[in-house]
Amino acid sequence: MATQPRISDQVFKGPERAPHRSLLYALGMSAEEMKRPLIGVVSAFNEIIPGHIHLDKIAEAAKAGVRMAGGTPVLVPAIGVCDGIAMGHPGMRYSLPSRELIADSVETLALAHCFDALVLIPNCDKIVPGMLMAAARINIPSIIVSGGPMLGGDYDGRHLSLSNVFEAVGACKAGSLSERELTDYEETACPGCGSCSGMFTANSMNCLCEAIGMALPGNGTIPAIAAARYRLAKAAGMHIMKVLKKNLRPRDILTPAALTNALRVDMALGCSTNSVLHLCAIAHEAGIPLPLTRINEISATTPNLCHLSPAGPDLIQDLHLAGGVPAVMKELAHAKLLDTSLPTVTGKTVARNIAGALNRNPKVLRPIQNPFSPTGGLAVLFGNIAPRGAVVKRSAVAPEMLVTTGTARVFDSEETAIAAIYARKIKKGDIVVIRYEGPKGGPGMREMLSPTSALAGMGLDKDVALITDGRFSGATRGAAIGHAAPEAADGGPIALVKNGDKIELNIPAYQVNLRVTQKELKARAAKLKPFKSNVTTGWLSRYQRLVGPADIGAVLQ
């Protein structure tokens, strides 16, 4: 019986491929290795992102697994941006757009070199969804294995994470924290390699890789420094050979039902608002419609089981000890909120993957009968300020801010808003509006962790809301409403807000509205000047021309 042709046969087989083989011999590849499946190991290792500084070792472990299972691994690179280092200055404009470059580069490297399958090694914010988008797009057998979460810092016997440092800046500005204490925070909060230790965007997406079936159990929570993380990488390398043999492709796994499972876990965990952007983008690549109303339907029926940082004091390491993502999924399965029949890259169904899972700490992971709230961690709000939706992490909103009316304080950039906050010009009852920071307006939809952390650090997170067409870090807490669509640069209603306007916020009812008559809004719209970009060079100008709106994931059109 003839063997099934492989993609790599296009570079390995036949006399006409002698030049190709000659180049492969130049790499030190042997004739025996050319008889085996060619596995691309895509590593986002670099020396600027703490979550990626150790990915060279994760990649070596994955390559070892591929070799043990009979494949030929080939290491290729991917870029990455550290959102924390890029935060609060123009560099953040490159963060979200880098997701598209990552997806494009994975596609390029995989298809140009005829890889039979991929082991994808990301860890931080845009790298995980960028690689998943590529997997869905090119649809060759693929598996994700991340670098794992950072451990939390220990300061006077309590956990610290990066979000605490951002908030400490505000506390220092307010005079409630000394500069010496601020230095202690900055030297303590991030003790080593790994993705920042709370349920921020990186760890949200790494957990959702498990939930959606594209990563092995443990991917989201095994600490970066643990030996188990390297064993997981070896297992991923071995498993990709099984996935290849079964010809199980990403679009076999990334189905509408799998996206629903991922959103259920998202709501239970209280994941980052960025997960909405990224799941919409992944769904787009997989050809699956994912309207924002669907997210509310799932949120309304999914209990929130975890209050991890920034919603509470617990970190990813605590979730891991409590049983990790499998234990979360087991709790949801008890209430029949998951489709457990779905396939995963383990070669087993969801049901078999979670069969042995246990909830080992009901204080960290609430049982399904005793949730933190009966609804999920995220909500999409609609109204005349965001007709196509805006996203909030409601599990991190103080109860008194769930329904409130405030006075608009309007800023056309993040920098001007931060300056006003630090100058104590923002008062209780204000609603800060930051616009022209959307996908097109930013460009790049900058994260607003600095202003939200400043508000929290100055003790205003229970008194002041923030609305933006930009987005937030997963480390943000408080009534922070992002992704307002249409954005100001597209003439969206957020561009029509004026200082002194009243804004009504009703998160339980999924509403955010400007208390201004439709007649007045039409009059303001008639006077609105067309958006004019100040970015005219570099690839960001190209991104600005091509990027779509936030409500469909800010994907390129």
mmCIF file of C-alpha atoms in Angstrom, residues 18-225:
data_model
loop_
_atom_site.group_PDB
_atom_site.id
_atom_site.type_symbol
_atom_site.label_atom_id
_atom_site.label_comp_id
_atom_site.label_asym_id
_atom_site.label_seq_id
_atom_site.Cartn_x
_atom_site.Cartn_y
_atom_site.Cartn_z
ATOM 1 C CA ALA A 18 18.040 17.491 -5.423
ATOM 2 C CA PRO A 19 18.745 21.261 -5.018
ATOM 3 C CA HIS A 20 16.319 21.406 -2.092
ATOM 4 C CA ARG A 21 17.957 18.427 -0.410
ATOM 5 C CA SER A 22 21.361 19.961 -1.005
ATOM 6 C CA LEU A 23 20.316 23.020 1.003
ATOM 7 C CA LEU A 24 18.923 20.801 3.743
ATOM 8 C CA TYR A 25 22.211 18.888 3.893
ATOM 9 C CA ALA A 26 23.851 22.284 4.418
ATOM 10 C CA LEU A 27 21.819 22.567 7.627
ATOM 11 C CA GLY A 28 23.310 19.316 8.871
ATOM 12 C CA MET A 29 20.118 17.369 8.160
ATOM 13 C CA SER A 30 20.695 13.710 7.397
ATOM 14 C CA ALA A 31 19.091 11.567 4.713
ATOM 15 C CA GLU A 32 17.303 9.645 7.462
ATOM 16 C CA GLU A 33 15.771 12.863 8.812
ATOM 17 C CA MET A 34 14.476 13.679 5.337
ATOM 18 C CA LYS A 35 12.463 10.454 5.371
ATOM 19 C CA ARG A 36 10.487 11.628 8.382
ATOM 20 C CA PRO A 37 7.676 14.178 8.686
ATOM 21 C CA LEU A 38 8.967 17.751 8.835
ATOM 22 C CA ILE A 39 7.607 19.515 11.915
ATOM 23 C CA GLY A 40 7.873 23.269 12.253
ATOM 24 C CA VAL A 41 8.589 24.307 15.846
ATOM 25 C CA VAL A 42 7.626 27.976 15.952
ATOM 26 C CA SER A 43 9.244 29.632 18.963
ATOM 27 C CA ALA A 44 8.645 33.225 20.034
ATOM 28 C CA PHE A 45 11.822 33.241 22.141
ATOM 29 C CA ASN A 46 13.419 36.627 22.689
ATOM 30 C CA GLU A 47 15.275 38.521 25.397
ATOM 31 C CA ILE A 48 12.837 41.411 25.913
ATOM 32 C CA ILE A 49 9.681 39.616 27.106
ATOM 33 C CA PRO A 50 9.903 37.936 30.557
ATOM 34 C CA GLY A 51 7.301 35.439 29.398
ATOM 35 C CA HIS A 52 9.529 34.437 26.482
ATOM 36 C CA ILE A 53 13.035 34.502 27.909
ATOM 37 C CA HIS A 54 12.921 30.743 28.531
ATOM 38 C CA LEU A 55 11.115 29.647 25.359
ATOM 39 C CA ASP A 56 14.395 28.460 23.855
ATOM 40 C CA LYS A 57 14.394 25.690 26.465
ATOM 41 C CA ILE A 58 10.698 24.959 25.914
ATOM 42 C CA ALA A 59 11.422 24.668 22.197
ATOM 43 C CA GLU A 60 14.308 22.254 22.796
ATOM 44 C CA ALA A 61 12.002 20.087 24.908
ATOM 45 C CA ALA A 62 9.334 20.142 22.196
ATOM 46 C CA LYS A 63 11.922 19.218 19.559
ATOM 47 C CA ALA A 64 13.054 16.311 21.723
ATOM 48 C CA GLY A 65 9.458 15.095 21.869
ATOM 49 C CA VAL A 66 9.122 15.301 18.089
ATOM 50 C CA ARG A 67 12.320 13.287 17.611
ATOM 51 C CA MET A 68 11.249 10.659 20.148
ATOM 52 C CA ALA A 69 8.019 10.177 18.209
ATOM 53 C CA GLY A 70 9.725 9.857 14.829
ATOM 54 C CA GLY A 71 9.585 13.345 13.345
ATOM 55 C CA THR A 72 12.160 15.859 12.181
ATOM 56 C CA PRO A 73 11.762 19.131 14.076
ATOM 57 C CA VAL A 74 12.873 22.438 12.559
ATOM 58 C CA LEU A 75 13.026 25.557 14.721
ATOM 59 C CA VAL A 76 11.727 28.819 13.224
ATOM 60 C CA PRO A 77 11.040 32.180 14.921
ATOM 61 C CA ALA A 78 8.093 34.425 15.701
ATOM 62 C CA ILE A 79 8.138 37.990 16.993
ATOM 63 C CA GLY A 80 6.513 39.322 20.140
ATOM 64 C CA VAL A 81 5.827 42.567 21.998
ATOM 65 C CA CYS A 82 5.892 42.847 25.796
ATOM 66 C CA ASP A 83 2.713 44.746 26.597
ATOM 67 C CA GLY A 84 3.952 45.732 30.026
ATOM 68 C CA ILE A 85 7.100 47.342 28.639
ATOM 69 C CA ALA A 86 5.163 48.905 25.751
ATOM 70 C CA MET A 87 2.478 50.268 28.099
ATOM 71 C CA GLY A 88 1.756 53.967 28.472
ATOM 72 C CA HIS A 89 3.738 55.311 25.502
ATOM 73 C CA PRO A 90 3.532 55.188 21.679
ATOM 74 C CA GLY A 91 5.107 51.723 21.596
ATOM 75 C CA MET A 92 1.772 50.232 22.649
ATOM 76 C CA ARG A 93 0.431 51.053 19.190
ATOM 77 C CA TYR A 94 2.429 48.081 17.917
ATOM 78 C CA SER A 95 1.045 45.496 20.318
ATOM 79 C CA LEU A 96 -2.304 44.478 18.815
ATOM 80 C CA PRO A 97 -1.116 44.955 15.212
ATOM 81 C CA SER A 98 1.748 42.537 15.950
ATOM 82 C CA ARG A 99 -0.891 39.784 16.197
ATOM 83 C CA GLU A 100 -1.457 40.094 12.450
ATOM 84 C CA LEU A 101 2.285 40.007 11.711
ATOM 85 C CA ILE A 102 2.643 36.873 13.839
ATOM 86 C CA ALA A 103 -0.202 35.111 12.035
ATOM 87 C CA ASP A 104 1.229 36.137 8.668
ATOM 88 C CA SER A 105 4.755 35.032 9.554
ATOM 89 C CA VAL A 106 3.632 31.604 10.809
ATOM 90 C CA GLU A 107 1.668 31.147 7.596
ATOM 91 C CA THR A 108 4.699 32.216 5.563
ATOM 92 C CA LEU A 109 7.221 29.972 7.276
ATOM 93 C CA ALA A 110 4.927 26.932 7.334
ATOM 94 C CA LEU A 111 3.733 27.071 3.734
ATOM 95 C CA ALA A 112 6.986 28.290 2.159
ATOM 96 C CA HIS A 113 8.914 25.385 3.682
ATOM 97 C CA CYS A 114 6.243 22.687 3.369
ATOM 98 C CA PHE A 115 5.985 21.759 7.037
ATOM 99 C CA ASP A 116 3.762 18.757 7.673
ATOM 100 C CA ALA A 117 2.665 19.996 11.103
ATOM 101 C CA LEU A 118 3.390 22.686 13.680
ATOM 102 C CA VAL A 119 4.283 22.923 17.346
ATOM 103 C CA LEU A 120 3.472 26.514 18.270
ATOM 104 C CA ILE A 121 5.305 27.998 21.271
ATOM 105 C CA PRO A 122 3.937 31.368 22.391
ATOM 106 C CA ASN A 123 3.315 32.749 25.846
ATOM 107 C CA CYS A 124 2.271 36.371 25.977
ATOM 108 C CA ASP A 125 -0.617 38.506 24.897
ATOM 109 C CA LYS A 126 -0.795 38.779 21.097
ATOM 110 C CA ILE A 127 1.492 35.871 20.343
ATOM 111 C CA VAL A 128 -0.969 33.192 21.491
ATOM 112 C CA PRO A 129 -3.926 34.392 19.393
ATOM 113 C CA GLY A 130 -1.647 35.232 16.473
ATOM 114 C CA MET A 131 -0.430 31.644 16.350
ATOM 115 C CA LEU A 132 -3.956 30.250 16.766
ATOM 116 C CA MET A 133 -5.163 32.492 13.939
ATOM 117 C CA ALA A 134 -2.408 31.113 11.724
ATOM 118 C CA ALA A 135 -3.263 27.537 12.675
ATOM 119 C CA ALA A 136 -6.898 28.094 11.742
ATOM 120 C CA ARG A 137 -5.908 29.830 8.513
ATOM 121 C CA ILE A 138 -3.444 27.307 7.107
ATOM 122 C CA ASN A 139 -5.170 24.300 8.697
ATOM 123 C CA ILE A 140 -2.309 21.832 8.994
ATOM 124 C CA PRO A 141 -2.023 19.659 12.138
ATOM 125 C CA SER A 142 -0.954 21.944 14.990
ATOM 126 C CA ILE A 143 -0.554 22.010 18.749
ATOM 127 C CA ILE A 144 0.026 24.879 21.181
ATOM 128 C CA VAL A 145 2.422 24.648 24.123
ATOM 129 C CA SER A 146 2.994 27.879 25.991
ATOM 130 C CA GLY A 147 5.826 28.956 28.270
ATOM 131 C CA GLY A 148 3.619 29.054 31.374
ATOM 132 C CA PRO A 149 2.825 31.648 34.021
ATOM 133 C CA MET A 150 5.243 33.566 36.213
ATOM 134 C CA LEU A 151 5.071 32.942 39.938
ATOM 135 C CA GLY A 152 3.748 35.804 42.010
ATOM 136 C CA GLY A 153 5.976 37.993 44.102
ATOM 137 C CA ASP A 154 5.933 37.733 47.899
ATOM 138 C CA TYR A 155 5.720 41.035 49.746
ATOM 139 C CA ASP A 156 5.121 40.966 53.497
ATOM 140 C CA GLY A 157 3.441 37.590 53.167
ATOM 141 C CA ARG A 158 1.039 38.464 50.349
ATOM 142 C CA HIS A 159 1.001 37.834 46.622
ATOM 143 C CA LEU A 160 2.095 40.578 44.243
ATOM 144 C CA SER A 161 1.669 40.703 40.485
ATOM 145 C CA LEU A 162 2.482 43.293 37.851
ATOM 146 C CA SER A 163 -0.930 44.937 38.270
ATOM 147 C CA ASN A 164 -0.006 45.813 41.844
ATOM 148 C CA VAL A 165 3.014 47.766 40.580
ATOM 149 C CA PHE A 166 0.923 49.755 38.115
ATOM 150 C CA GLU A 167 -1.553 50.574 40.882
ATOM 151 C CA ALA A 168 1.290 51.404 43.275
ATOM 152 C CA VAL A 169 2.294 54.240 40.936
ATOM 153 C CA GLY A 170 -1.105 55.836 41.488
ATOM 154 C CA ALA A 171 -0.855 55.255 45.230
ATOM 155 C CA CYS A 172 2.572 56.909 45.251
ATOM 156 C CA LYS A 173 1.210 59.888 43.314
ATOM 157 C CA ALA A 174 -1.629 60.135 45.841
ATOM 158 C CA GLY A 175 0.822 60.097 48.739
ATOM 159 C CA SER A 176 -0.423 56.845 50.253
ATOM 160 C CA LEU A 177 2.703 54.892 49.272
ATOM 161 C CA SER A 178 6.296 56.033 49.661
ATOM 162 C CA GLU A 179 8.861 55.948 46.871
ATOM 163 C CA ARG A 180 10.802 53.375 48.903
ATOM 164 C CA GLU A 181 7.725 51.131 49.031
ATOM 165 C CA LEU A 182 7.169 51.638 45.301
ATOM 166 C CA THR A 183 10.737 50.457 44.700
ATOM 167 C CA ASP A 184 10.074 47.411 46.878
ATOM 168 C CA TYR A 185 7.009 46.620 44.757
ATOM 169 C CA GLU A 186 8.855 46.926 41.464
ATOM 170 C CA GLU A 187 11.718 44.706 42.659
ATOM 171 C CA THR A 188 9.399 42.049 44.101
ATOM 172 C CA ALA A 189 6.325 41.663 41.895
ATOM 173 C CA CYS A 190 7.932 39.820 38.959
ATOM 174 C CA PRO A 191 10.346 37.255 40.425
ATOM 175 C CA GLY A 192 11.281 35.423 37.230
ATOM 176 C CA CYS A 193 10.327 34.112 33.805
ATOM 177 C CA GLY A 194 6.783 33.483 32.672
ATOM 178 C CA SER A 195 3.654 35.327 31.634
ATOM 179 C CA CYS A 196 2.515 37.833 34.282
ATOM 180 C CA SER A 197 0.968 35.934 37.146
ATOM 181 C CA GLY A 198 -2.678 37.081 37.200
ATOM 182 C CA MET A 199 -5.619 36.279 34.947
ATOM 183 C CA PHE A 200 -4.367 38.821 32.467
ATOM 184 C CA THR A 201 -4.535 38.424 28.695
ATOM 185 C CA ALA A 202 -1.609 36.032 28.246
ATOM 186 C CA ASN A 203 -2.791 33.562 30.868
ATOM 187 C CA SER A 204 -6.390 33.999 29.732
ATOM 188 C CA MET A 205 -5.464 32.891 26.230
ATOM 189 C CA ASN A 206 -3.194 30.082 27.423
ATOM 190 C CA CYS A 207 -6.055 28.715 29.538
ATOM 191 C CA LEU A 208 -8.482 29.074 26.630
ATOM 192 C CA CYS A 209 -6.109 27.064 24.409
ATOM 193 C CA GLU A 210 -6.858 24.140 26.727
ATOM 194 C CA ALA A 211 -10.583 24.856 26.786
ATOM 195 C CA ILE A 212 -10.836 25.017 23.017
ATOM 196 C CA GLY A 213 -8.875 21.783 22.579
ATOM 197 C CA MET A 214 -5.674 23.053 20.933
ATOM 198 C CA ALA A 215 -3.328 22.447 23.895
ATOM 199 C CA LEU A 216 -2.658 19.680 26.370
ATOM 200 C CA PRO A 217 -4.105 19.859 29.906
ATOM 201 C CA GLY A 218 -1.851 22.012 32.077
ATOM 202 C CA ASN A 219 -0.938 24.434 29.298
ATOM 203 C CA GLY A 220 -2.581 27.392 30.991
ATOM 204 C CA THR A 221 -1.446 26.935 34.582
ATOM 205 C CA ILE A 222 1.744 24.863 35.024
ATOM 206 C CA PRO A 223 4.302 27.449 36.259
ATOM 207 C CA ALA A 224 7.022 28.510 33.850
ATOM 208 C CA ILE A 225 9.774 27.434 36.218
#
